[in-house]
PDB file of C-alpha atoms in Angstrom:
ATOM      1  CA  MET Z  23       0.251   0.015  -0.114  1.00 43.00           C
ATOM      2  CA  SER Z  24       1.345   3.550  -0.712  1.00 41.00           C
ATOM      3  CA  ARG Z  25       1.485   5.497   2.364  1.00 41.00           C
ATOM      4  CA  VAL Z  26       1.252   9.230   3.170  1.00 37.00           C
ATOM      5  CA  PRO Z  27       4.636  10.538   4.511  1.00 39.00           C
ATOM      6  CA  GLN Z  28       3.985  10.959   8.425  1.00 41.00           C
ATOM      7  CA  ARG Z  29       4.665  14.584   8.260  1.00 37.00           C
ATOM      8  CA  SER Z  30       2.097  15.561   5.563  1.00 37.00           C
ATOM      9  CA  ARG Z  31      -0.224  13.154   7.289  1.00 38.00           C
ATOM     10  CA  ARG Z  32      -0.176  15.299  10.510  1.00 36.00           C
ATOM     11  CA  LEU Z  33      -0.392  18.539   8.548  1.00 35.00           C
ATOM     12  CA  LEU Z  34      -3.220  17.737   6.464  1.00 40.00           C
ATOM     13  CA  ALA Z  35      -5.144  16.067   9.220  1.00 41.00           C
ATOM     14  CA  SER Z  36      -4.960  19.204  11.098  1.00 40.00           C
ATOM     15  CA  ALA Z  37      -6.866  21.488   8.754  1.00 54.00           C
ATOM     16  CA  CYS Z  38      -9.185  21.116   5.757  1.00 72.00           C
ATOM     17  CA  TRP Z  39      -9.388  24.118   3.403  1.00 60.00           C
ATOM     18  CA  GLU Z  40     -12.322  26.500   4.124  1.00 60.00           C
ATOM     19  CA  PRO Z  41     -15.235  26.198   1.507  1.00 53.00           C
ATOM     20  CA  THR Z  42     -14.984  29.896   1.079  1.00 49.00           C
ATOM     21  CA  ARG Z  43     -11.585  29.709  -0.083  1.00 48.00           C
ATOM     22  CA  PRO Z  44     -11.258  26.479  -2.446  1.00 47.00           C
ATOM     23  CA  PRO Z  45      -7.696  25.366  -3.483  1.00 47.00           C
ATOM     24  CA  ARG Z  46      -6.831  25.418  -7.413  1.00 48.00           C
ATOM     25  CA  LEU Z  47      -7.078  22.385  -8.737  1.00 46.00           C
ATOM     26  CA  THR Z  48      -3.592  22.321  -9.700  1.00 42.00           C
ATOM     27  CA  VAL Z  49      -2.677  22.567  -5.971  1.00 41.00           C
ATOM     28  CA  VAL Z  50      -4.939  19.568  -5.082  1.00 48.00           C
ATOM     29  CA  LEU Z  51      -3.429  17.585  -7.850  1.00 49.00           C
ATOM     30  CA  ALA Z  52       0.035  18.476  -6.397  1.00 43.00           C
ATOM     31  CA  LEU Z  53      -0.602  17.622  -3.149  1.00 48.00           C
ATOM     32  CA  ALA Z  54      -2.514  14.215  -4.094  1.00 48.00           C
ATOM     33  CA  ALA Z  55       0.761  13.437  -6.251  1.00 46.00           C
ATOM     34  CA  CYS Z  56       3.167  13.857  -3.482  1.00 42.00           C
ATOM     35  CA  CYS Z  57       1.130  12.310  -0.663  1.00 46.00           C
ATOM     36  CA  ALA Z  58       0.554   8.860  -2.670  1.00 45.00           C
ATOM     37  CA  ALA Z  59       2.720   6.729  -4.587  1.00 43.00           C
ATOM     38  CA  ALA Z  60       2.304   3.933  -7.198  1.00 46.00           C
ATOM     39  CA  ALA Z  61       0.919   1.013  -5.359  1.00 59.00           C
ATOM     40  CA  PRO Z  62       1.531  -2.757  -6.022  1.00 57.00           C
ATOM     41  CA  PRO Z  63      -1.224  -5.102  -5.678  1.00 62.00           C
ATOM     42  CA  ASP Z  64      -2.415  -6.160  -2.083  1.00 62.00           C
ATOM     43  CA  ARG Z  65      -3.251  -9.956  -1.434  1.00 60.00           C
ATOM     44  CA  GLY Z  66      -6.885  -9.240  -2.761  1.00 74.00           C
ATOM     45  CA  GLY Z  67      -5.360  -8.117  -6.044  1.00 87.00           C
ATOM     46  CA  PHE Z  68      -6.316  -4.335  -5.473  1.00 96.00           C
ATOM     47  CA  ALA Z  69      -3.845  -1.340  -5.804  1.00 96.00           C
ATOM     48  CA  ILE Z  70      -4.469   0.753  -2.926  1.00 96.00           C
ATOM     49  CA  HIS Z  71      -3.556   4.499  -2.616  1.00 96.00           C
ATOM     50  CA  GLU Z  72      -3.538   6.382   0.650  1.00 94.00           C
ATOM     51  CA  VAL Z  73      -4.048  10.177  -0.135  1.00 92.00           C
ATOM     52  CA  ALA Z  74      -4.620  13.005   2.257  1.00 84.00           C
ATOM     53  CA  PRO Z  75      -6.510  15.396   0.326  1.00 75.00           C
ATOM     54  CA  PRO Z  76      -7.812  18.580   1.600  1.00 92.00           C
ATOM     55  CA  PHE Z  77     -11.380  17.779   1.695  1.00 96.00           C
ATOM     56  CA  GLN Z  78     -11.767  14.966   4.210  1.00 95.00           C
ATOM     57  CA  ALA Z  79     -10.928  14.668   7.890  1.00 93.00           C
ATOM     58  CA  GLY Z  80      -7.499  12.845   7.540  1.00 89.00           C
ATOM     59  CA  SER Z  81      -6.160  10.617   4.822  1.00 91.00           C
ATOM     60  CA  THR Z  82      -8.541   8.086   2.946  1.00 95.00           C
ATOM     61  CA  ARG Z  83      -7.826   5.138   0.662  1.00 96.00           C
ATOM     62  CA  ILE Z  84      -8.581   4.783  -3.219  1.00 98.00           C
ATOM     63  CA  ARG Z  85      -8.861   0.943  -4.387  1.00 98.00           C
ATOM     64  CA  VAL Z  86      -8.098   0.292  -8.047  1.00 98.00           C
ATOM     65  CA  LEU Z  87      -8.707  -3.039  -9.862  1.00 98.00           C
ATOM     66  CA  LEU Z  88      -7.064  -3.470 -13.077  1.00 98.00           C
ATOM     67  CA  PRO Z  89      -7.803  -6.241 -15.749  1.00 98.00           C
ATOM     68  CA  ASP Z  90      -5.158  -8.989 -15.499  1.00 96.00           C
ATOM     69  CA  ARG Z  91      -4.079  -7.630 -19.007  1.00 95.00           C
ATOM     70  CA  LEU Z  92      -3.491  -4.294 -20.066  1.00 96.00           C
ATOM     71  CA  ASP Z  93      -2.851  -3.736 -23.765  1.00 96.00           C
ATOM     72  CA  PRO Z  94      -0.345  -1.038 -24.658  1.00 94.00           C
ATOM     73  CA  GLY Z  95      -1.680   2.130 -25.718  1.00 93.00           C
ATOM     74  CA  ARG Z  96      -5.390   1.480 -25.128  1.00 97.00           C
ATOM     75  CA  LYS Z  97      -7.344   3.627 -22.629  1.00 98.00           C
ATOM     76  CA  TYR Z  98     -10.048   2.013 -20.581  1.00 98.00           C
ATOM     77  CA  PRO Z  99     -13.350   3.071 -18.963  1.00 98.00           C
ATOM     78  CA  ALA Z 100     -13.136   4.009 -15.336  1.00 99.00           C
ATOM     79  CA  VAL Z 101     -16.008   2.611 -13.594  1.00 99.00           C
ATOM     80  CA  TYR Z 102     -16.322   4.230 -10.034  1.00 99.00           C
ATOM     81  CA  VAL Z 103     -17.794   1.516  -7.717  1.00 99.00           C
ATOM     82  CA  LEU Z 104     -19.102   4.355  -5.042  1.00 99.00           C
ATOM     83  CA  PRO Z 105     -18.841   3.275  -1.181  1.00 98.00           C
ATOM     84  CA  VAL Z 106     -22.226   3.136   0.883  1.00 97.00           C
ATOM     85  CA  GLU Z 107     -20.077   3.334   4.157  1.00 96.00           C
ATOM     86  CA  ARG Z 108     -17.379   5.722   5.644  1.00 95.00           C
ATOM     87  CA  GLY Z 109     -13.817   4.404   5.607  1.00 93.00           C
ATOM     88  CA  GLY Z 110     -13.322   0.715   4.988  1.00 90.00           C
ATOM     89  CA  GLU Z 111     -16.377  -0.531   6.712  1.00 92.00           C
ATOM     90  CA  ASN Z 112     -17.995  -3.021   4.750  1.00 93.00           C
ATOM     91  CA  ARG Z 113     -21.265  -4.228   6.789  1.00 94.00           C
ATOM     92  CA  TYR Z 114     -23.026  -4.339   3.431  1.00 96.00           C
ATOM     93  CA  GLY Z 115     -19.992  -6.119   1.739  1.00 96.00           C
ATOM     94  CA  ASP Z 116     -17.325  -4.925  -0.674  1.00 97.00           C
ATOM     95  CA  GLY Z 117     -18.328  -3.548  -4.018  1.00 98.00           C
ATOM     96  CA  LEU Z 118     -14.862  -3.737  -5.502  1.00 98.00           C
ATOM     97  CA  GLY Z 119     -14.571  -7.169  -4.001  1.00 97.00           C
ATOM     98  CA  GLU Z 120     -17.665  -8.191  -6.007  1.00 98.00           C
ATOM     99  CA  VAL Z 121     -16.426  -6.824  -9.263  1.00 98.00           C
ATOM    100  CA  LYS Z 122     -13.335  -9.165  -8.805  1.00 98.00           C
ATOM    101  CA  ARG Z 123     -15.367 -12.141  -7.634  1.00 97.00           C
ATOM    102  CA  ARG Z 124     -17.439 -12.009 -10.616  1.00 98.00           C
ATOM    103  CA  ASP Z 125     -14.425 -11.497 -12.908  1.00 98.00           C
ATOM    104  CA  LEU Z 126     -16.063  -8.493 -14.252  1.00 98.00           C
ATOM    105  CA  HIS Z 127     -12.626  -6.643 -14.754  1.00 98.00           C
ATOM    106  CA  ASN Z 128     -11.609  -8.732 -17.026  1.00 98.00           C
ATOM    107  CA  ARG Z 129     -15.096  -9.900 -18.929  1.00 98.00           C
ATOM    108  CA  HIS Z 130     -15.611  -5.971 -18.965  1.00 98.00           C
ATOM    109  CA  PRO Z 131     -12.178  -4.421 -19.335  1.00 97.00           C
ATOM    110  CA  ALA Z 132     -12.147  -1.333 -17.400  1.00 98.00           C
ATOM    111  CA  VAL Z 133     -10.459   0.183 -14.359  1.00 99.00           C
ATOM    112  CA  PHE Z 134     -12.481  -0.214 -11.540  1.00 99.00           C
ATOM    113  CA  VAL Z 135     -12.028   2.284  -8.790  1.00 99.00           C
ATOM    114  CA  ALA Z 136     -13.402   2.478  -5.170  1.00 98.00           C
ATOM    115  CA  PRO Z 137     -12.703   5.629  -3.239  1.00 98.00           C
ATOM    116  CA  GLU Z 138     -13.282   5.839   0.341  1.00 98.00           C
ATOM    117  CA  PHE Z 139     -14.471   9.047   2.412  1.00 97.00           C
ATOM    118  CA  SER Z 140     -14.019  10.007   6.100  1.00 96.00           C
ATOM    119  CA  HIS Z 141     -18.003  10.490   6.750  1.00 97.00           C
ATOM    120  CA  LEU Z 142     -20.826   8.556   5.901  1.00 97.00           C
ATOM    121  CA  PRO Z 143     -21.081   9.219   2.035  1.00 98.00           C
ATOM    122  CA  TRP Z 144     -23.848  11.182   0.589  1.00 98.00           C
ATOM    123  CA  TYR Z 145     -21.674  12.687  -2.147  1.00 99.00           C
ATOM    124  CA  ALA Z 146     -22.250  16.473  -1.038  1.00 98.00           C
ATOM    125  CA  ASP Z 147     -20.225  19.180   0.427  1.00 98.00           C
ATOM    126  CA  HIS Z 148     -21.268  20.404   3.705  1.00 98.00           C
ATOM    127  CA  PRO Z 149     -22.217  24.299   3.928  1.00 98.00           C
ATOM    128  CA  THR Z 150     -19.848  25.159   6.591  1.00 97.00           C
ATOM    129  CA  ASP Z 151     -17.859  22.135   7.623  1.00 97.00           C
ATOM    130  CA  PRO Z 152     -14.496  22.003   5.267  1.00 95.00           C
ATOM    131  CA  CYS Z 153     -13.620  18.377   6.410  1.00 95.00           C
ATOM    132  CA  ILE Z 154     -16.865  17.259   4.768  1.00 97.00           C
ATOM    133  CA  ARG Z 155     -16.415  18.195   1.218  1.00 98.00           C
ATOM    134  CA  GLN Z 156     -17.137  14.685  -0.426  1.00 98.00           C
ATOM    135  CA  GLU Z 157     -18.165  15.783  -3.785  1.00 98.00           C
ATOM    136  CA  SER Z 158     -15.144  18.046  -4.133  1.00 97.00           C
ATOM    137  CA  HIS Z 159     -12.781  15.188  -2.867  1.00 98.00           C
ATOM    138  CA  PHE Z 160     -14.209  13.047  -5.602  1.00 98.00           C
ATOM    139  CA  VAL Z 161     -14.627  15.282  -8.313  1.00 98.00           C
ATOM    140  CA  GLN Z 162     -11.411  17.371  -7.607  1.00 96.00           C
ATOM    141  CA  VAL Z 163      -9.124  14.757  -6.112  1.00 96.00           C
ATOM    142  CA  VAL Z 164     -10.090  11.000  -6.910  1.00 98.00           C
ATOM    143  CA  VAL Z 165     -10.973  11.243 -10.522  1.00 98.00           C
ATOM    144  CA  PRO Z 166      -7.872  13.645 -11.343  1.00 97.00           C
ATOM    145  CA  PHE Z 167      -5.678  11.219  -9.352  1.00 97.00           C
ATOM    146  CA  ILE Z 168      -6.925   8.277 -11.462  1.00 98.00           C
ATOM    147  CA  GLU Z 169      -6.480  10.003 -14.658  1.00 98.00           C
ATOM    148  CA  SER Z 170      -2.837  11.090 -13.680  1.00 98.00           C
ATOM    149  CA  ARG Z 171      -1.810   7.323 -12.741  1.00 97.00           C
ATOM    150  CA  TYR Z 172      -3.990   4.974 -14.845  1.00 98.00           C
ATOM    151  CA  PRO Z 173      -4.577   4.233 -18.729  1.00 98.00           C
ATOM    152  CA  VAL Z 174      -8.164   5.527 -18.781  1.00 98.00           C
ATOM    153  CA  ARG Z 175     -10.530   7.869 -21.096  1.00 98.00           C
ATOM    154  CA  ALA Z 176     -10.271  11.022 -19.717  1.00 98.00           C
ATOM    155  CA  GLU Z 177     -13.857  12.142 -20.961  1.00 98.00           C
ATOM    156  CA  ALA Z 178     -17.202  11.918 -19.811  1.00 98.00           C
ATOM    157  CA  ASP Z 179     -17.932   8.770 -21.970  1.00 97.00           C
ATOM    158  CA  GLY Z 180     -15.273   6.901 -20.139  1.00 98.00           C
ATOM    159  CA  ARG Z 181     -16.461   7.865 -16.843  1.00 99.00           C
ATOM    160  CA  TRP Z 182     -19.174   5.863 -15.303  1.00 99.00           C
ATOM    161  CA  LEU Z 183     -20.778   5.767 -11.977  1.00 99.00           C
ATOM    162  CA  LEU Z 184     -22.016   2.887 -10.095  1.00 99.00           C
ATOM    163  CA  GLY Z 185     -23.576   2.748  -6.728  1.00 98.00           C
ATOM    164  CA  PHE Z 186     -26.518   1.711  -4.432  1.00 98.00           C
ATOM    165  CA  SER Z 187     -28.597   2.987  -1.485  1.00 98.00           C
ATOM    166  CA  LYS Z 188     -26.431   6.092  -0.495  1.00 98.00           C
ATOM    167  CA  SER Z 189     -24.057   5.614  -3.532  1.00 98.00           C
ATOM    168  CA  GLY Z 190     -26.764   4.950  -5.778  1.00 98.00           C
ATOM    169  CA  TRP Z 191     -28.204   8.538  -5.034  1.00 98.00           C
ATOM    170  CA  GLY Z 192     -24.338   9.531  -5.245  1.00 98.00           C
ATOM    171  CA  ALA Z 193     -23.904   8.201  -8.717  1.00 99.00           C
ATOM    172  CA  LEU Z 194     -27.200   9.876 -10.100  1.00 99.00           C
ATOM    173  CA  SER Z 195     -26.671  13.144  -8.323  1.00 99.00           C
ATOM    174  CA  LEU Z 196     -22.826  13.418  -9.550  1.00 99.00           C
ATOM    175  CA  LEU Z 197     -23.951  12.804 -13.076  1.00 99.00           C
ATOM    176  CA  LEU Z 198     -26.898  15.425 -12.681  1.00 99.00           C
ATOM    177  CA  ARG Z 199     -24.719  17.888 -11.103  1.00 99.00           C
ATOM    178  CA  HIS Z 200     -21.799  17.187 -13.364  1.00 99.00           C
ATOM    179  CA  PRO Z 201     -23.323  15.979 -16.779  1.00 98.00           C
ATOM    180  CA  ASP Z 202     -20.286  17.134 -18.853  1.00 98.00           C
ATOM    181  CA  LEU Z 203     -17.912  15.383 -16.491  1.00 98.00           C
ATOM    182  CA  PHE Z 204     -19.592  11.922 -16.212  1.00 99.00           C
ATOM    183  CA  GLY Z 205     -21.294   9.822 -18.651  1.00 98.00           C
ATOM    184  CA  LYS Z 206     -23.548   7.229 -17.309  1.00 98.00           C
ATOM    185  CA  ALA Z 207     -24.876   6.071 -13.842  1.00 99.00           C
ATOM    186  CA  ALA Z 208     -26.093   2.960 -12.473  1.00 99.00           C
ATOM    187  CA  ALA Z 209     -28.293   2.836  -9.341  1.00 98.00           C
ATOM    188  CA  TRP Z 210     -29.730   0.182  -7.562  1.00 98.00           C
ATOM    189  CA  ASP Z 211     -32.116   0.489  -4.797  1.00 98.00           C
ATOM    190  CA  ALA Z 212     -31.604   4.080  -3.730  1.00 98.00           C
ATOM    191  CA  PRO Z 213     -33.713   6.410  -1.627  1.00 98.00           C
ATOM    192  CA  LEU Z 214     -33.883   8.739  -5.095  1.00 98.00           C
ATOM    193  CA  MET Z 215     -36.855  10.585  -3.984  1.00 98.00           C
ATOM    194  CA  LYS Z 216     -35.886  11.819  -0.817  1.00 98.00           C
ATOM    195  CA  ASP Z 217     -37.196  15.314  -0.439  1.00 98.00           C
ATOM    196  CA  ARG Z 218     -35.802  16.031   3.238  1.00 98.00           C
ATOM    197  CA  PRO Z 219     -32.440  15.290   4.688  1.00 98.00           C
ATOM    198  CA  ASP Z 220     -33.969  13.578   7.830  1.00 97.00           C
ATOM    199  CA  GLN Z 221     -32.951   9.878   7.474  1.00 97.00           C
ATOM    200  CA  PHE Z 222     -30.111   7.816   7.278  1.00 97.00           C
ATOM    201  CA  GLY Z 223     -27.056  10.355   8.569  1.00 96.00           C
ATOM    202  CA  MET Z 224     -28.233  12.779   5.589  1.00 97.00           C
ATOM    203  CA  ASP Z 225     -28.265  15.994   7.694  1.00 97.00           C
ATOM    204  CA  ALA Z 226     -24.658  15.576   9.141  1.00 97.00           C
ATOM    205  CA  VAL Z 227     -23.480  15.779   5.696  1.00 98.00           C
ATOM    206  CA  PHE Z 228     -25.992  18.348   3.950  1.00 98.00           C
ATOM    207  CA  GLY Z 229     -26.205  20.593   6.838  1.00 98.00           C
ATOM    208  CA  GLY Z 230     -29.925  21.461   6.330  1.00 98.00           C
ATOM    209  CA  GLN Z 231     -32.384  21.719   3.756  1.00 98.00           C
ATOM    210  CA  ASP Z 232     -30.924  24.952   1.889  1.00 98.00           C
ATOM    211  CA  ASN Z 233     -27.768  22.941   0.935  1.00 98.00           C
ATOM    212  CA  PHE Z 234     -29.792  19.756   0.473  1.00 98.00           C
ATOM    213  CA  GLU Z 235     -31.891  21.443  -2.315  1.00 98.00           C
ATOM    214  CA  ASN Z 236     -28.725  21.546  -4.306  1.00 98.00           C
ATOM    215  CA  TYR Z 237     -28.365  17.919  -4.435  1.00 99.00           C
ATOM    216  CA  ARG Z 238     -32.206  16.664  -4.169  1.00 98.00           C
ATOM    217  CA  ILE Z 239     -32.381  14.293  -7.116  1.00 99.00           C
ATOM    218  CA  ALA Z 240     -36.014  15.328  -8.257  1.00 98.00           C
ATOM    219  CA  GLY Z 241     -34.917  18.980  -8.548  1.00 98.00           C
ATOM    220  CA  LEU Z 242     -31.855  18.182 -10.433  1.00 99.00           C
ATOM    221  CA  LEU Z 243     -33.674  15.931 -12.868  1.00 99.00           C
ATOM    222  CA  ALA Z 244     -35.847  19.020 -13.665  1.00 98.00           C
ATOM    223  CA  ARG Z 245     -33.199  21.240 -14.149  1.00 97.00           C
ATOM    224  CA  ARG Z 246     -31.139  19.227 -16.229  1.00 97.00           C
ATOM    225  CA  ALA Z 247     -34.289  17.335 -18.213  1.00 98.00           C
ATOM    226  CA  ALA Z 248     -33.298  19.488 -21.612  1.00 96.00           C
ATOM    227  CA  GLU Z 249     -29.563  18.431 -21.419  1.00 95.00           C
ATOM    228  CA  LEU Z 250     -30.529  14.687 -20.693  1.00 97.00           C
ATOM    229  CA  ARG Z 251     -32.849  14.312 -23.671  1.00 95.00           C
ATOM    230  CA  GLY Z 252     -30.384  12.699 -25.971  1.00 92.00           C
ATOM    231  CA  ARG Z 253     -29.044   9.030 -25.631  1.00 94.00           C
ATOM    232  CA  THR Z 254     -29.773   7.123 -22.533  1.00 97.00           C
ATOM    233  CA  ARG Z 255     -27.430   7.842 -19.428  1.00 98.00           C
ATOM    234  CA  ILE Z 256     -29.239   6.450 -16.674  1.00 98.00           C
ATOM    235  CA  VAL Z 257     -30.353   2.981 -15.344  1.00 98.00           C
ATOM    236  CA  LEU Z 258     -32.507   2.376 -12.384  1.00 98.00           C
ATOM    237  CA  LEU Z 259     -32.100  -1.081 -11.539  1.00 96.00           C
ATOM    238  CA  GLY Z 260     -34.420  -3.254  -9.250  1.00 92.00           C
ATOM    239  CA  TYR Z 261     -35.032  -3.326  -5.411  1.00 95.00           C
ATOM    240  CA  GLY Z 262     -34.417  -4.224  -1.990  1.00 95.00           C
ATOM    241  CA  ASN Z 263     -35.648  -1.676   0.200  1.00 96.00           C
ATOM    242  CA  PHE Z 264     -36.459   1.367  -2.043  1.00 98.00           C
ATOM    243  CA  ARG Z 265     -38.823   0.159  -4.396  1.00 98.00           C
ATOM    244  CA  GLU Z 266     -41.286   3.094  -4.299  1.00 98.00           C
ATOM    245  CA  HIS Z 267     -38.274   5.236  -4.698  1.00 98.00           C
ATOM    246  CA  HIS Z 268     -37.510   3.832  -7.869  1.00 98.00           C
ATOM    247  CA  GLN Z 269     -41.002   3.800  -9.205  1.00 98.00           C
ATOM    248  CA  GLN Z 270     -41.388   7.463  -8.438  1.00 98.00           C
ATOM    249  CA  ALA Z 271     -38.227   8.129 -10.069  1.00 99.00           C
ATOM    250  CA  HIS Z 272     -38.984   6.346 -12.979  1.00 99.00           C
ATOM    251  CA  GLN Z 273     -42.457   7.790 -13.490  1.00 99.00           C
ATOM    252  CA  LEU Z 274     -41.046  11.304 -13.153  1.00 99.00           C
ATOM    253  CA  LEU Z 275     -38.315  10.679 -15.767  1.00 99.00           C
ATOM    254  CA  GLU Z 276     -41.133   9.524 -17.953  1.00 98.00           C
ATOM    255  CA  ARG Z 277     -42.816  12.937 -17.421  1.00 98.00           C
ATOM    256  CA  LEU Z 278     -39.527  14.955 -17.873  1.00 98.00           C
ATOM    257  CA  GLY Z 279     -38.905  13.091 -21.063  1.00 98.00           C
ATOM    258  CA  ILE Z 280     -35.382  11.864 -20.084  1.00 98.00           C
ATOM    259  CA  PRO Z 281     -34.394   8.724 -21.734  1.00 98.00           C
ATOM    260  CA  HIS Z 282     -33.493   5.854 -19.093  1.00 98.00           C
ATOM    261  CA  ASP Z 283     -33.756   2.069 -18.491  1.00 98.00           C
ATOM    262  CA  TYR Z 284     -35.909   1.043 -15.796  1.00 98.00           C
ATOM    263  CA  ARG Z 285     -36.012  -2.380 -14.213  1.00 97.00           C
ATOM    264  CA  ASP Z 286     -38.725  -2.990 -11.681  1.00 97.00           C
ATOM    265  CA  GLY Z 287     -36.859  -6.167 -10.183  1.00 92.00           C
ATOM    266  CA  PRO Z 288     -35.952  -8.699  -9.179  1.00 94.00           C
ATOM    267  CA  ALA Z 289     -36.313  -7.894  -5.370  1.00 95.00           C
ATOM    268  CA  ARG Z 290     -32.888  -8.600  -3.922  1.00 97.00           C
ATOM    269  CA  ILE Z 291     -31.013  -8.401  -0.600  1.00 96.00           C
ATOM    270  CA  HIS Z 292     -29.933  -4.784   0.213  1.00 96.00           C
ATOM    271  CA  ASP Z 293     -26.024  -5.395  -0.004  1.00 96.00           C
ATOM    272  CA  TRP Z 294     -23.330  -5.447  -2.611  1.00 97.00           C
ATOM    273  CA  HIS Z 295     -23.172  -9.289  -3.105  1.00 97.00           C
ATOM    274  CA  SER Z 296     -27.048  -9.988  -4.146  1.00 96.00           C
ATOM    275  CA  GLY Z 297     -25.991 -10.054  -7.786  1.00 95.00           C
ATOM    276  CA  TRP Z 298     -27.207  -6.438  -9.143  1.00 98.00           C
ATOM    277  CA  VAL Z 299     -23.325  -5.507  -9.553  1.00 98.00           C
ATOM    278  CA  GLU Z 300     -22.992  -7.653 -12.700  1.00 98.00           C
ATOM    279  CA  GLU Z 301     -26.194  -6.633 -14.349  1.00 97.00           C
ATOM    280  CA  ALA Z 302     -25.364  -2.847 -13.668  1.00 98.00           C
ATOM    281  CA  VAL Z 303     -21.622  -3.162 -15.334  1.00 99.00           C
ATOM    282  CA  GLN Z 304     -23.262  -5.112 -18.277  1.00 98.00           C
ATOM    283  CA  TRP Z 305     -25.391  -1.978 -18.760  1.00 98.00           C
ATOM    284  CA  LEU Z 306     -22.486   0.454 -18.475  1.00 98.00           C
ATOM    285  CA  PHE Z 307     -20.965  -1.636 -21.416  1.00 97.00           C
ATOM    286  CA  ALA Z 308     -23.947  -1.934 -23.450  1.00 94.00           C
ATOM    287  CA  ASP Z 309     -24.186   0.224 -26.742  1.00 77.00           C
ATOM    288  CA  PRO Z 310     -25.807   3.401 -25.799  1.00 68.00           C
ATOM    289  CA  ARG Z 311     -29.245   4.343 -27.272  1.00 63.00           C
TER     290      ARG Z 311
END
C-alpha cells in the first residue's frame, strides 16, 4: 500500500481548506501526487493508494482493480464503484470485491475504482464544515488522481458511476450535477426521491434543507431535463428496500422526457453481493441508445 508521509499526514489531518477559499485544482493535484505513490497490488489483487486530500478529515484510500492484461496504448473506461459506508467499513459487503469475484474487470475490461470518505458518504459538500466536502473530494481529487496514474479515458464517455442506497443517490447526483464530466450512472435500490435530509445520516453531511436542495434528485432532474434528452445515460435497476423511490423516479423521468432504462426487479438483499452489480456493469458496457 502506498502511504502518506507522516509529516504530511499530521499537517493535513490538522486542517481542511475552507469552502469559501477553495484551493486551485493544480494545488490539489500536486498535493495528491506528493502524498500517494504507485502501489503494488495487495493480497486481494487491488492497488491501494492512501491520500491526504484537503476535503476530508484525515487520509483516505483509493482502491483500484485493473484487468489482468492491459493492452499497451489502450485507454479503458473508469468505473467508479461508489461506497455506501465511511472509511473501509463493509457491513454491506465490498463492491470492488464483488467486481473481482465475478471477474467483471476481465469480462468487461475497465479500471474499477473504489474511493473512500471520512464520513458517511452522501456525495455532497457540507455548507460550513471544510472536512466534509465529499463532492469536491471525488471530483477534484479522486477522478484527477486516477486519470494521472492509470490508462483511462479522460472524457465523460469514459467515466461511469455505479452505486446503491446512498451511493446510488451519489451516482445519480454526481451525473446530474456534472453532466459534462460523467457519462453514465447506474443506481440500484436507492432512496432517490428523498425530499428532506431527515434519515440515514443525511443531515450531518448536507447540513440542512437549503444545501440539500442543491443535491435533491427530483430537482436536479427537472433542471437538467433538456440536457439529458439525447442518448440514455441513466439506469434504475431493481430493488431491496426502496422500490417506491425507484418507481417514483421512473415516473418523473418519464414525465420529463429523459431517456433511461428501468427495471422493476427482481427484489434482492440490500448489499453488494446480491447479484445486481453484474447487471449494472453489463448495462454500462452496452451500446448507448
